[in-house]
PDB file of N, CA and C in Angstrom:
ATOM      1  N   UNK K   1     -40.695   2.101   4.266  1.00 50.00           N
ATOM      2  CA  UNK K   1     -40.258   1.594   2.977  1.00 50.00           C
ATOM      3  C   UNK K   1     -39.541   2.681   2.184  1.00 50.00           C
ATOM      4  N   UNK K   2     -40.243   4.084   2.159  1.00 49.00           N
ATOM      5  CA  UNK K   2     -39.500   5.205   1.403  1.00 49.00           C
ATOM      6  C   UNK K   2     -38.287   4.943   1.985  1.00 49.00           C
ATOM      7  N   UNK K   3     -38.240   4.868   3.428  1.00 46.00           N
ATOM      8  CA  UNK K   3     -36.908   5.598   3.847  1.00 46.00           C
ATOM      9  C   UNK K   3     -35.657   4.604   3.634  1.00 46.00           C
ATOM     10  N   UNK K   4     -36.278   3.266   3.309  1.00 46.00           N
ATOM     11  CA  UNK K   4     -35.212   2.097   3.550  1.00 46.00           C
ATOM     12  C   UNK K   4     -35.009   2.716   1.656  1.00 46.00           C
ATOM     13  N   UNK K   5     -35.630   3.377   0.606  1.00 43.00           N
ATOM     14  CA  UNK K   5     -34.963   3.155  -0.826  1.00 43.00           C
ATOM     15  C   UNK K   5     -34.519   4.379  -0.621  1.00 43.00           C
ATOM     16  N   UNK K   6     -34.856   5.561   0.305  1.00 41.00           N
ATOM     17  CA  UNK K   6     -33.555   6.663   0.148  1.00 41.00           C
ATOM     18  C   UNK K   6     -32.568   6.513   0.618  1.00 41.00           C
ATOM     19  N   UNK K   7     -32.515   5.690   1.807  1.00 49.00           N
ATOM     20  CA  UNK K   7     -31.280   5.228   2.362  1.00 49.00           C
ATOM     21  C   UNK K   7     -30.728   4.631   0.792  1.00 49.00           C
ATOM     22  N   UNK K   8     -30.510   3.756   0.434  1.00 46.00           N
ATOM     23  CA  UNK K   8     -29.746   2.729  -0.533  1.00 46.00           C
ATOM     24  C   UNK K   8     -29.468   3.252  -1.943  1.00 46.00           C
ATOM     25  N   UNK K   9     -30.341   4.290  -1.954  1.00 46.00           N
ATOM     26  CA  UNK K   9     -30.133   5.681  -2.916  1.00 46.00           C
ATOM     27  C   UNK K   9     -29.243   6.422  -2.934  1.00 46.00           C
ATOM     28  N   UNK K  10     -28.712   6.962  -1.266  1.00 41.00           N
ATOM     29  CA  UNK K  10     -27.825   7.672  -1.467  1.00 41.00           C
ATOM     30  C   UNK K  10     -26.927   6.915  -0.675  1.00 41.00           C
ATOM     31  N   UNK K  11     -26.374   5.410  -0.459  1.00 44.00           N
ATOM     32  CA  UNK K  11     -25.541   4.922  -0.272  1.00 44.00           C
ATOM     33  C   UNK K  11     -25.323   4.732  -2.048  1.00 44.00           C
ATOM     34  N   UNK K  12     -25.746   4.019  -2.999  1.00 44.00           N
ATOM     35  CA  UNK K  12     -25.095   3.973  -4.410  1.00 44.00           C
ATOM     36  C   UNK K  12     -24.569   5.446  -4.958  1.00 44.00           C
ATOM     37  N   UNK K  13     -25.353   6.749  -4.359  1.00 40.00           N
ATOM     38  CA  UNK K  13     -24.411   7.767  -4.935  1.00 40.00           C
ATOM     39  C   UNK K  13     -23.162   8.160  -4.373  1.00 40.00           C
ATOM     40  N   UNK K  14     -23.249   7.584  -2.929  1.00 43.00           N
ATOM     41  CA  UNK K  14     -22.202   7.836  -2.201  1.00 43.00           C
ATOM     42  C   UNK K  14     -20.958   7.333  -2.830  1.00 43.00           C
ATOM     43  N   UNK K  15     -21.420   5.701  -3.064  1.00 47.00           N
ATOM     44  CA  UNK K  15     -20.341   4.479  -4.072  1.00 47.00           C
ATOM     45  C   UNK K  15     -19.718   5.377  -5.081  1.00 47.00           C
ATOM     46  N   UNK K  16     -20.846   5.590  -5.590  1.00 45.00           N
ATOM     47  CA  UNK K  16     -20.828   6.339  -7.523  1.00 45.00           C
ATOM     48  C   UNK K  16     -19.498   7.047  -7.286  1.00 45.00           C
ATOM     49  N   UNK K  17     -19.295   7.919  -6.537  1.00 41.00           N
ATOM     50  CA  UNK K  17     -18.715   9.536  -6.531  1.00 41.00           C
ATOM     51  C   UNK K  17     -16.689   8.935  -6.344  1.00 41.00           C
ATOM     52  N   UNK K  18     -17.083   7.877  -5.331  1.00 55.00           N
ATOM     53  CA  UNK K  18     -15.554   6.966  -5.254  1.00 55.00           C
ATOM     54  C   UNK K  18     -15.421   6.128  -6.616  1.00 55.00           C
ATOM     55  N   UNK K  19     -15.808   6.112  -7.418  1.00 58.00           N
ATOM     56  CA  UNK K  19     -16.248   4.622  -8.389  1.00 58.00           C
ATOM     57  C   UNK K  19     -14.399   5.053  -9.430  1.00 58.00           C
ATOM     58  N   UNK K  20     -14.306   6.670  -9.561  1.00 81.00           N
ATOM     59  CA  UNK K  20     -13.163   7.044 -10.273  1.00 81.00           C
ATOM     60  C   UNK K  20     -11.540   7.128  -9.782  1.00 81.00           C
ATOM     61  N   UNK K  21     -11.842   6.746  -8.184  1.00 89.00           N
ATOM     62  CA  UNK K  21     -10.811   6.252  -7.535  1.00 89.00           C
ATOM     63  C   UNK K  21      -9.735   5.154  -8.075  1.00 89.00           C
ATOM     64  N   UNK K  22      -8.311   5.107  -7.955  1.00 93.00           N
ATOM     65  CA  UNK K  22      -7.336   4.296  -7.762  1.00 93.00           C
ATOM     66  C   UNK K  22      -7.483   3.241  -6.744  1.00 93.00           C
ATOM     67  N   UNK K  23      -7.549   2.143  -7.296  1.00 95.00           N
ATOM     68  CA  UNK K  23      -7.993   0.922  -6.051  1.00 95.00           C
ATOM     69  C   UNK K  23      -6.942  -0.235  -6.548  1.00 95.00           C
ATOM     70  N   UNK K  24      -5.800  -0.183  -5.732  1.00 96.00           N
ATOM     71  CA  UNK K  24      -4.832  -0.981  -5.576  1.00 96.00           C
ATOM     72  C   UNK K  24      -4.999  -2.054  -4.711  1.00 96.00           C
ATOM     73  N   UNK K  25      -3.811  -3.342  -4.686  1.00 96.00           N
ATOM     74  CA  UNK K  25      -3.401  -4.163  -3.794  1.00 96.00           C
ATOM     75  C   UNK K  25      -2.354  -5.047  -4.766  1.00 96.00           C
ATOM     76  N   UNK K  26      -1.420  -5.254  -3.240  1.00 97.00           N
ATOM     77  CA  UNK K  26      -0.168  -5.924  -3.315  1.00 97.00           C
ATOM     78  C   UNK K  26       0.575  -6.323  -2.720  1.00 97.00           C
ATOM     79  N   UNK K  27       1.722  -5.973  -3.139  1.00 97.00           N
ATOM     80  CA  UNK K  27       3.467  -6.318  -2.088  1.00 97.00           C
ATOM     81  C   UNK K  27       4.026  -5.002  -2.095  1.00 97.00           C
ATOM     82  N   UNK K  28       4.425  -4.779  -0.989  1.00 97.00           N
ATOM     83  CA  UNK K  28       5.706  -3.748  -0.344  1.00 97.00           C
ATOM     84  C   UNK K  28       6.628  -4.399   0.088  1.00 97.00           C
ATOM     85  N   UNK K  29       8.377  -4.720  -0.596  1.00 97.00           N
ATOM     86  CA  UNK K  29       9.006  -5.158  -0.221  1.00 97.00           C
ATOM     87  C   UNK K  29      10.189  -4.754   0.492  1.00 97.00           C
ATOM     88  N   UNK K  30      10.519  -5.234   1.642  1.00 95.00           N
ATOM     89  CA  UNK K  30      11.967  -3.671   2.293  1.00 95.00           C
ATOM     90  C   UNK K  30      12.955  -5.193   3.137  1.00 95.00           C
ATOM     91  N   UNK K  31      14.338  -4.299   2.881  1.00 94.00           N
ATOM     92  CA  UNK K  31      14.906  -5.224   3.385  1.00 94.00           C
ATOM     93  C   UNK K  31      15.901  -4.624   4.582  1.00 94.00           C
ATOM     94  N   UNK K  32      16.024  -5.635   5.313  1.00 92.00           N
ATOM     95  CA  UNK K  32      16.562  -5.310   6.914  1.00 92.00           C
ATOM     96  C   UNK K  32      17.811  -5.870   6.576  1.00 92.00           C
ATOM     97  N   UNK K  33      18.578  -5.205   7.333  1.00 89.00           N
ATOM     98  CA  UNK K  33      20.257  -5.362   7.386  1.00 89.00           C
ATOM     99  C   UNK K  33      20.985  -5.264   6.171  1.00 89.00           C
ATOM    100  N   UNK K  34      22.387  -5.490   6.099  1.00 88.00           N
ATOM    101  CA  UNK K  34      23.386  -5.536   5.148  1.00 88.00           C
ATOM    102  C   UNK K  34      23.881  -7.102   4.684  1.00 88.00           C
ATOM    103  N   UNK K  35      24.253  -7.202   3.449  1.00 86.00           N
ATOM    104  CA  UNK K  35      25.108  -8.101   3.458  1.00 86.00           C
ATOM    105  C   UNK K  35      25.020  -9.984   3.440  1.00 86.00           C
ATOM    106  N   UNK K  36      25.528 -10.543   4.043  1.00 86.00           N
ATOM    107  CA  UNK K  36      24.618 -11.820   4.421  1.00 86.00           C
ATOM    108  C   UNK K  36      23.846 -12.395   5.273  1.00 86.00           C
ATOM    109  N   UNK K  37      23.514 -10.944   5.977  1.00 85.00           N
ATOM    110  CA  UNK K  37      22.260 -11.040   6.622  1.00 85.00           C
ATOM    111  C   UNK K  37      21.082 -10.202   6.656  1.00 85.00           C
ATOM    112  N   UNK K  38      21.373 -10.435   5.350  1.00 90.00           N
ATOM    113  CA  UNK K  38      20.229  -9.160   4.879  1.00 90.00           C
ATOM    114  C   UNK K  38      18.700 -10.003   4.994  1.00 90.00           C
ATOM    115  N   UNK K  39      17.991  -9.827   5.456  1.00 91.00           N
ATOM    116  CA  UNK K  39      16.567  -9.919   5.889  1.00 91.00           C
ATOM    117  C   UNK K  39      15.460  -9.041   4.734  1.00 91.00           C
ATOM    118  N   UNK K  40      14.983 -10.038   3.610  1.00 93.00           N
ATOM    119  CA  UNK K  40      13.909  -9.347   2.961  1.00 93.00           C
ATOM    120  C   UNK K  40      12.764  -9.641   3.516  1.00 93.00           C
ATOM    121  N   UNK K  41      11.668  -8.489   3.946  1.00 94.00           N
ATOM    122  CA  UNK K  41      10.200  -8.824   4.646  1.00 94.00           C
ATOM    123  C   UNK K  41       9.282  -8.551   3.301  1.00 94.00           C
ATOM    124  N   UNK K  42       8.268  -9.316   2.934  1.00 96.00           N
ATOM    125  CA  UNK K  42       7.366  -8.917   2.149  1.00 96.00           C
ATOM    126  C   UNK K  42       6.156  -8.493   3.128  1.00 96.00           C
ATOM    127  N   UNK K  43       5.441  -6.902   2.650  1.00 95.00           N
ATOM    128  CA  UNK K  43       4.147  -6.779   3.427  1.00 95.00           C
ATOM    129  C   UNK K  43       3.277  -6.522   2.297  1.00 95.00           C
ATOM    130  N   UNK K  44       1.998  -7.358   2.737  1.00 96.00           N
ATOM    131  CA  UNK K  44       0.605  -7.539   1.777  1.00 96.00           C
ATOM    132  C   UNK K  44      -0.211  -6.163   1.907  1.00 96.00           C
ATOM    133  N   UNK K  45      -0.114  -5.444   1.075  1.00 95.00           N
ATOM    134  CA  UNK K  45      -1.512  -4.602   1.021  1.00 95.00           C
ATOM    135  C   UNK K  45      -3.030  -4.439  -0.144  1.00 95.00           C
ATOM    136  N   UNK K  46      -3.694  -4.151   0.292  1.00 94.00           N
ATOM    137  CA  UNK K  46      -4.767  -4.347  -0.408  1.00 94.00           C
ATOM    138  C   UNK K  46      -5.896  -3.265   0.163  1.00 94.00           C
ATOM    139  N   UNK K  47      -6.806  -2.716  -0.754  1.00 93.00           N
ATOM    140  CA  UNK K  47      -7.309  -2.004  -0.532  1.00 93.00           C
ATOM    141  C   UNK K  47      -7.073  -0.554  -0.405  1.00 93.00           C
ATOM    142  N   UNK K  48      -6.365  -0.104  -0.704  1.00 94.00           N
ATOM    143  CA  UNK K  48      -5.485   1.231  -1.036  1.00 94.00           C
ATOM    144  C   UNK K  48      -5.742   1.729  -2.234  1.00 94.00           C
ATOM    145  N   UNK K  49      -6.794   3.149  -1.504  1.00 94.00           N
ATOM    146  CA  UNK K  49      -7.433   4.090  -2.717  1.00 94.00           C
ATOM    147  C   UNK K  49      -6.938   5.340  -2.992  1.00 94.00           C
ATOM    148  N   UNK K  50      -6.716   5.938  -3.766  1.00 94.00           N
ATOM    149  CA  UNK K  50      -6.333   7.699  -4.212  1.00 94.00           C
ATOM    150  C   UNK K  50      -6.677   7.688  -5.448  1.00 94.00           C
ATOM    151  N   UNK K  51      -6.650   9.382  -5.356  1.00 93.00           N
ATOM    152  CA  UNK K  51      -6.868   9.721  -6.757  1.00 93.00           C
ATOM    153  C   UNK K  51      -6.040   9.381  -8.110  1.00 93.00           C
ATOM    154  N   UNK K  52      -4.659   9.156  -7.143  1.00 93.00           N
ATOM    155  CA  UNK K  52      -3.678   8.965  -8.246  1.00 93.00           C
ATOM    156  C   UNK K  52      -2.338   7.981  -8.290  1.00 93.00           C
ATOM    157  N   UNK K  53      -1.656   7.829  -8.749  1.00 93.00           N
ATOM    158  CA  UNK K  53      -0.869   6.803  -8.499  1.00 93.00           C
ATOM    159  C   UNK K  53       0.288   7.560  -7.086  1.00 93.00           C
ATOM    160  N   UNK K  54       0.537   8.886  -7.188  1.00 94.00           N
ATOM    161  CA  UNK K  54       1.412   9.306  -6.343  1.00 94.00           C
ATOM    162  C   UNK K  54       0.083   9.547  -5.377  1.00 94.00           C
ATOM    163  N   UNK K  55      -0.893   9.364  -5.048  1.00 94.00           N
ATOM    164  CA  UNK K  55      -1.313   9.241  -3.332  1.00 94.00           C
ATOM    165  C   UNK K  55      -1.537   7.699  -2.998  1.00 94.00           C
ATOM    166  N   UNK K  56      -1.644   6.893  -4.061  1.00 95.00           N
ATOM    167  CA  UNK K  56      -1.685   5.347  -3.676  1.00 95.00           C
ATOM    168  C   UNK K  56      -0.326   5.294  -2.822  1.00 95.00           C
ATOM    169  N   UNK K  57       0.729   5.760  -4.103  1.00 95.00           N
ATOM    170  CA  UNK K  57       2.420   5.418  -2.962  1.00 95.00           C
ATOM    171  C   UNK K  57       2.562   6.296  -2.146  1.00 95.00           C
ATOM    172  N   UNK K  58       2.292   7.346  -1.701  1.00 95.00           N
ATOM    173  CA  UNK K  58       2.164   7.782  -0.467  1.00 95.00           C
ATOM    174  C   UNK K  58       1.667   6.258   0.720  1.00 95.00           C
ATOM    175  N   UNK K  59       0.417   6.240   0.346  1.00 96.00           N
ATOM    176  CA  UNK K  59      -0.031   5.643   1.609  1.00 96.00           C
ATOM    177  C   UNK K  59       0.476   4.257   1.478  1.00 96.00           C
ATOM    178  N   UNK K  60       1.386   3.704   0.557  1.00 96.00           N
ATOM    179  CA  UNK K  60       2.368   2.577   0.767  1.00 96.00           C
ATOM    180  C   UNK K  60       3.731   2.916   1.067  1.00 96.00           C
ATOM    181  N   UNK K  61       4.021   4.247   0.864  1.00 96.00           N
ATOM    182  CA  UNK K  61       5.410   4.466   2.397  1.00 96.00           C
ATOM    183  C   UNK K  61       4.726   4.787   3.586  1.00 96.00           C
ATOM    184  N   UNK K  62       3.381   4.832   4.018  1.00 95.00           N
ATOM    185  CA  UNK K  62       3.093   5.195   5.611  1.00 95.00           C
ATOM    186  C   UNK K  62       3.234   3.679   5.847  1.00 95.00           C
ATOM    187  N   UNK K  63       2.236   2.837   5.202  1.00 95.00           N
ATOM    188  CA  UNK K  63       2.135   1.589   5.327  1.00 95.00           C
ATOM    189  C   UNK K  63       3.556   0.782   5.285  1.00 95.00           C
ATOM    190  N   UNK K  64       4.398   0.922   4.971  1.00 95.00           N
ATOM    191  CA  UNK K  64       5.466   0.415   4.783  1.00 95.00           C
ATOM    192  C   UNK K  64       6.351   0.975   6.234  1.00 95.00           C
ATOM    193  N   UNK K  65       6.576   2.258   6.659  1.00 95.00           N
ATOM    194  CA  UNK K  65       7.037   2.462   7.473  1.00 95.00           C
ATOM    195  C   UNK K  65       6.597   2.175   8.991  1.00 95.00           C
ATOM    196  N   UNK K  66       5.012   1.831   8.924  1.00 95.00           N
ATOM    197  CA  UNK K  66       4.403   1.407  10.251  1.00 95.00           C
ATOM    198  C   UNK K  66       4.993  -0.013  10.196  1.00 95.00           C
ATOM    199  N   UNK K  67       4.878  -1.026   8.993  1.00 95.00           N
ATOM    200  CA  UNK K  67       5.020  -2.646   9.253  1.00 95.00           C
ATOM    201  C   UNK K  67       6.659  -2.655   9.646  1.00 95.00           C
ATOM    202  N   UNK K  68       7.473  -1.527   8.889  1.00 94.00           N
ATOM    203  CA  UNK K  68       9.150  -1.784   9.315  1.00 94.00           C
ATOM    204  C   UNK K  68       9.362  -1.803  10.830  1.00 94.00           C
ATOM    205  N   UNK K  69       8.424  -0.764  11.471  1.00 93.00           N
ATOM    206  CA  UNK K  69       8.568  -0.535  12.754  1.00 93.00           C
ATOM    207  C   UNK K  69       8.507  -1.968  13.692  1.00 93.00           C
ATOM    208  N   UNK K  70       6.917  -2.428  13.373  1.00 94.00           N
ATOM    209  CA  UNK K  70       6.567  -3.841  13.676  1.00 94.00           C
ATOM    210  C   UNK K  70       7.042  -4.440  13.415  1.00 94.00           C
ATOM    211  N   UNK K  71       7.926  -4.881  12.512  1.00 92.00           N
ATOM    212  CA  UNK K  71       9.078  -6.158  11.934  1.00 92.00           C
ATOM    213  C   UNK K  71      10.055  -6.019  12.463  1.00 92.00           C
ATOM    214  N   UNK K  72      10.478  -4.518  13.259  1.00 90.00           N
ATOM    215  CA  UNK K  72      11.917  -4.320  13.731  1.00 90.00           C
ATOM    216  C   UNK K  72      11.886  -4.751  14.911  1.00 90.00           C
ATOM    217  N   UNK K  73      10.539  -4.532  16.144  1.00 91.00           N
ATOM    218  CA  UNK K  73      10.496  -4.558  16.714  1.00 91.00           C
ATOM    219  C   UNK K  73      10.682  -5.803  17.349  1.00 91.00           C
ATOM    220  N   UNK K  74       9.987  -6.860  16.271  1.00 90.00           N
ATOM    221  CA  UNK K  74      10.102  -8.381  16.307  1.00 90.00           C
ATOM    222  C   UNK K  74      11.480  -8.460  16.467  1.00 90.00           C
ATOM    223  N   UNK K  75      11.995  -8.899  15.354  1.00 84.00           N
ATOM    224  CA  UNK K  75      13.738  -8.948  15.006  1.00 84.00           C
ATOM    225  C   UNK K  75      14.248  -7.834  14.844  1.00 84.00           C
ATOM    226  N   UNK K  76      15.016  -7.499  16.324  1.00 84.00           N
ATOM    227  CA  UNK K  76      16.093  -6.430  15.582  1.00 84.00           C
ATOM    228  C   UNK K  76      17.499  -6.695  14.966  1.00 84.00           C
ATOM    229  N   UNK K  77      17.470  -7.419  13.815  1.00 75.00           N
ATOM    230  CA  UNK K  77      18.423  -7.703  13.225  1.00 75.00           C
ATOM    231  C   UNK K  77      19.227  -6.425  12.573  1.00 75.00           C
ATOM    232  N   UNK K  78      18.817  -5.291  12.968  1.00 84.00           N
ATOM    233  CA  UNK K  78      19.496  -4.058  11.844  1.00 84.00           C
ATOM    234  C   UNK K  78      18.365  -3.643  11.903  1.00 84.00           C
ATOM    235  N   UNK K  79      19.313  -1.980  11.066  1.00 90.00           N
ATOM    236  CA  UNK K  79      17.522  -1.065  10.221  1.00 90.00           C
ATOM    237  C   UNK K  79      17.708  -1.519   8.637  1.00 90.00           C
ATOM    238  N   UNK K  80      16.357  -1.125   8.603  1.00 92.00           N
ATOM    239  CA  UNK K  80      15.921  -1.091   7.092  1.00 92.00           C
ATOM    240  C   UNK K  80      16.883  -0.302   6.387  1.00 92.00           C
ATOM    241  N   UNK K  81      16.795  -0.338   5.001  1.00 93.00           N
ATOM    242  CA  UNK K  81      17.006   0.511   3.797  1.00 93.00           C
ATOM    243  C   UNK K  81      16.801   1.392   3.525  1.00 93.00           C
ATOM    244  N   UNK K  82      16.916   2.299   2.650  1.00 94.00           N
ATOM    245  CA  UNK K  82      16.039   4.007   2.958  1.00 94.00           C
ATOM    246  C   UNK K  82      14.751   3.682   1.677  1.00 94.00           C
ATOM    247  N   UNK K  83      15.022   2.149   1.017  1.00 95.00           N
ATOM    248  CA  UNK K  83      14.347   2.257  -0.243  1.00 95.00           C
ATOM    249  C   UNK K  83      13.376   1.245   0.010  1.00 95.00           C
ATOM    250  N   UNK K  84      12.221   0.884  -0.438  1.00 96.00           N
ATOM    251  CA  UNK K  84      11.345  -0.195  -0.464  1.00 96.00           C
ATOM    252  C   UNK K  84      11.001  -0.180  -1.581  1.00 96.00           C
ATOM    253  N   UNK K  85      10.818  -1.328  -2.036  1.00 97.00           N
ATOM    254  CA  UNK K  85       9.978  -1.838  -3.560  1.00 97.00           C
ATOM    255  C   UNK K  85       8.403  -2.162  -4.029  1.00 97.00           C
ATOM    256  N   UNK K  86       7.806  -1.477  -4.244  1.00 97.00           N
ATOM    257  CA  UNK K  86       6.220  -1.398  -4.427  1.00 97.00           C
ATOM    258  C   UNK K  86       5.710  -2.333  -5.625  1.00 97.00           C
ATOM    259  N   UNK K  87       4.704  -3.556  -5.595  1.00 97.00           N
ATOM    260  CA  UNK K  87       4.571  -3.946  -6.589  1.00 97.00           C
ATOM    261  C   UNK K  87       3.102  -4.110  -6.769  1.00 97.00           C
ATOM    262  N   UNK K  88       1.903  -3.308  -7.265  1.00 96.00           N
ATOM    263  CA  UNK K  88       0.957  -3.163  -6.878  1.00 96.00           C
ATOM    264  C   UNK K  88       0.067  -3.591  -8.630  1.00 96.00           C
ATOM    265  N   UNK K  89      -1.517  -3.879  -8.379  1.00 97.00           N
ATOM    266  CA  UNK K  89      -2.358  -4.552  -9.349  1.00 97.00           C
ATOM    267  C   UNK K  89      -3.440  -3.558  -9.132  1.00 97.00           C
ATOM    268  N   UNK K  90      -3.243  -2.531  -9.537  1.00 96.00           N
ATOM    269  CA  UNK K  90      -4.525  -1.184 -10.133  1.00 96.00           C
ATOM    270  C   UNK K  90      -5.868  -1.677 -10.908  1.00 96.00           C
ATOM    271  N   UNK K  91      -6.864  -0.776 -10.244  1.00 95.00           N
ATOM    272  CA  UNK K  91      -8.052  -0.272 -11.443  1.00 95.00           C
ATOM    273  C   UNK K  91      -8.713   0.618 -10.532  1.00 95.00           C
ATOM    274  N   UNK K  92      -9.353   1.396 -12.196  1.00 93.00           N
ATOM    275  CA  UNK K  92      -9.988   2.515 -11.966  1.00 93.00           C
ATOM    276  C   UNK K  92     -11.211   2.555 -12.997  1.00 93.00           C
ATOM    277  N   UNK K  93     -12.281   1.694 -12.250  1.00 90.00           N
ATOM    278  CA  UNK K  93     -13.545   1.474 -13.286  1.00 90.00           C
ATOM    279  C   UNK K  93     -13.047   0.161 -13.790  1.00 90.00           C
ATOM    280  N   UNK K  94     -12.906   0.234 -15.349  1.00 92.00           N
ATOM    281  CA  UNK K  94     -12.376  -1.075 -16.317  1.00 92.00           C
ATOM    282  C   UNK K  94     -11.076  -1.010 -16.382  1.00 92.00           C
ATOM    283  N   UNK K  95     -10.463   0.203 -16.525  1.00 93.00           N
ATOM    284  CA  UNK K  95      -9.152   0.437 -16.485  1.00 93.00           C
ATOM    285  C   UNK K  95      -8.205  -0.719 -15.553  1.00 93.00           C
ATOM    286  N   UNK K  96      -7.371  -1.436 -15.716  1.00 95.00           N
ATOM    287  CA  UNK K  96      -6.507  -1.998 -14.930  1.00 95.00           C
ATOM    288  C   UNK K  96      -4.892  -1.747 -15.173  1.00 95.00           C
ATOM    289  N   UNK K  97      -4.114  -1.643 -14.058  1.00 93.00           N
ATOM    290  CA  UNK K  97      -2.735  -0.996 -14.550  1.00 93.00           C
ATOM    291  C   UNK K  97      -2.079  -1.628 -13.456  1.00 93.00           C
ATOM    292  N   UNK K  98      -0.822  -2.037 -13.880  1.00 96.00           N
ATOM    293  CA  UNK K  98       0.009  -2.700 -13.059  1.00 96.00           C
ATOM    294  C   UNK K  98       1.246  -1.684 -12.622  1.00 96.00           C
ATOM    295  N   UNK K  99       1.501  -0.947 -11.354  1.00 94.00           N
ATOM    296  CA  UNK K  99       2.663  -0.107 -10.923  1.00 94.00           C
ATOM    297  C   UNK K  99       3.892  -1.172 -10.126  1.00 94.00           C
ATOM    298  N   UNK K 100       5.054  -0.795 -10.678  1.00 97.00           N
ATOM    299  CA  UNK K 100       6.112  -0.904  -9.833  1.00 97.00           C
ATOM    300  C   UNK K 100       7.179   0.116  -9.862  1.00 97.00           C
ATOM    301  N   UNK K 101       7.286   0.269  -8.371  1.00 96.00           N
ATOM    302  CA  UNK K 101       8.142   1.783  -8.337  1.00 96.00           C
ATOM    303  C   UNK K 101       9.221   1.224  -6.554  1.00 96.00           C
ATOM    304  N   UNK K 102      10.290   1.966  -7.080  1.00 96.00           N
ATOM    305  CA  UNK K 102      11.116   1.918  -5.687  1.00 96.00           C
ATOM    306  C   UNK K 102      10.487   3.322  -4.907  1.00 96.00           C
ATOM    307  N   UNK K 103      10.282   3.093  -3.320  1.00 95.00           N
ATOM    308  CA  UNK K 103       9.970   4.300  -2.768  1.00 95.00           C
ATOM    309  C   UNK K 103      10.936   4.384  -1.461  1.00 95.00           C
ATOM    310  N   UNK K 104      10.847   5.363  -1.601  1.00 94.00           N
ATOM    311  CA  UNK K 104      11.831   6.262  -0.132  1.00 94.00           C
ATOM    312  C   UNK K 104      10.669   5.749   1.060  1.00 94.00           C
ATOM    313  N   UNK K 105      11.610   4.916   1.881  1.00 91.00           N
ATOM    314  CA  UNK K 105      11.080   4.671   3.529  1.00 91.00           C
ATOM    315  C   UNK K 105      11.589   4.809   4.315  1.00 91.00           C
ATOM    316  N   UNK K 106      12.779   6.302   4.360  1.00 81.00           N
ATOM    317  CA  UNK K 106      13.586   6.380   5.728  1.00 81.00           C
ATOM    318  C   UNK K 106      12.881   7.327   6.716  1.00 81.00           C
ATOM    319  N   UNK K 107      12.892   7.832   7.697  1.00 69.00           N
ATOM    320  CA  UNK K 107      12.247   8.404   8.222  1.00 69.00           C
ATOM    321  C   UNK K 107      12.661   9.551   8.822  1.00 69.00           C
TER     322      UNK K 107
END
């Protein structure tokens, strides 16, 4: 019995210590080809934590550049853009903050 409330003890401090984390989810939007055949892909993310808003978009240009790969691979209609569009729904505790930022996804 002790050991099952130290266990769950230091799983809530474990929680606690992330609790001041950036915890995003959204859309990454990038578009394939030129012109009138330009191909917009929307990719869903969610669950994307950092300390700050520039390591959240970090790990939505990795994320963005792995799904371009997979989308290209599908249709190779063209390459991507060098730019993708981030449109993400933040909080940190009560705090809630809405980011949208263009990010560099060339490689």
């Amino acid at each position: 019995m002790t050991r099952t409330v130290l266990i769950a003890g230091l799983l809530l401090t474990a929680g606690a210590a992330h609790a001041e984390d950036l915890v995003c989810q959204g859309n990454i939007f990038s578009t394939q080809g030129e012109g009138i055949i330009a191909r917009k892909h929307r990719f869903e993310v969610s669950g994307i934590a950092g300390a700050d808003i520039g390591a959240v978009l970090e790990q939505c240009r990795k994320i963005a550049l792995e799904r371009q790969g997979r989308a290209a691979r599908k249709n190779p209609g063209g390459s991507f853009r060098r730019t993708s569009e981030v449109e993400l729904d933040c909080t940190r505790g009560s705090e809630k903050t809405q980011i949208r930022r263009i990010i560099q996804t060339e490689r």
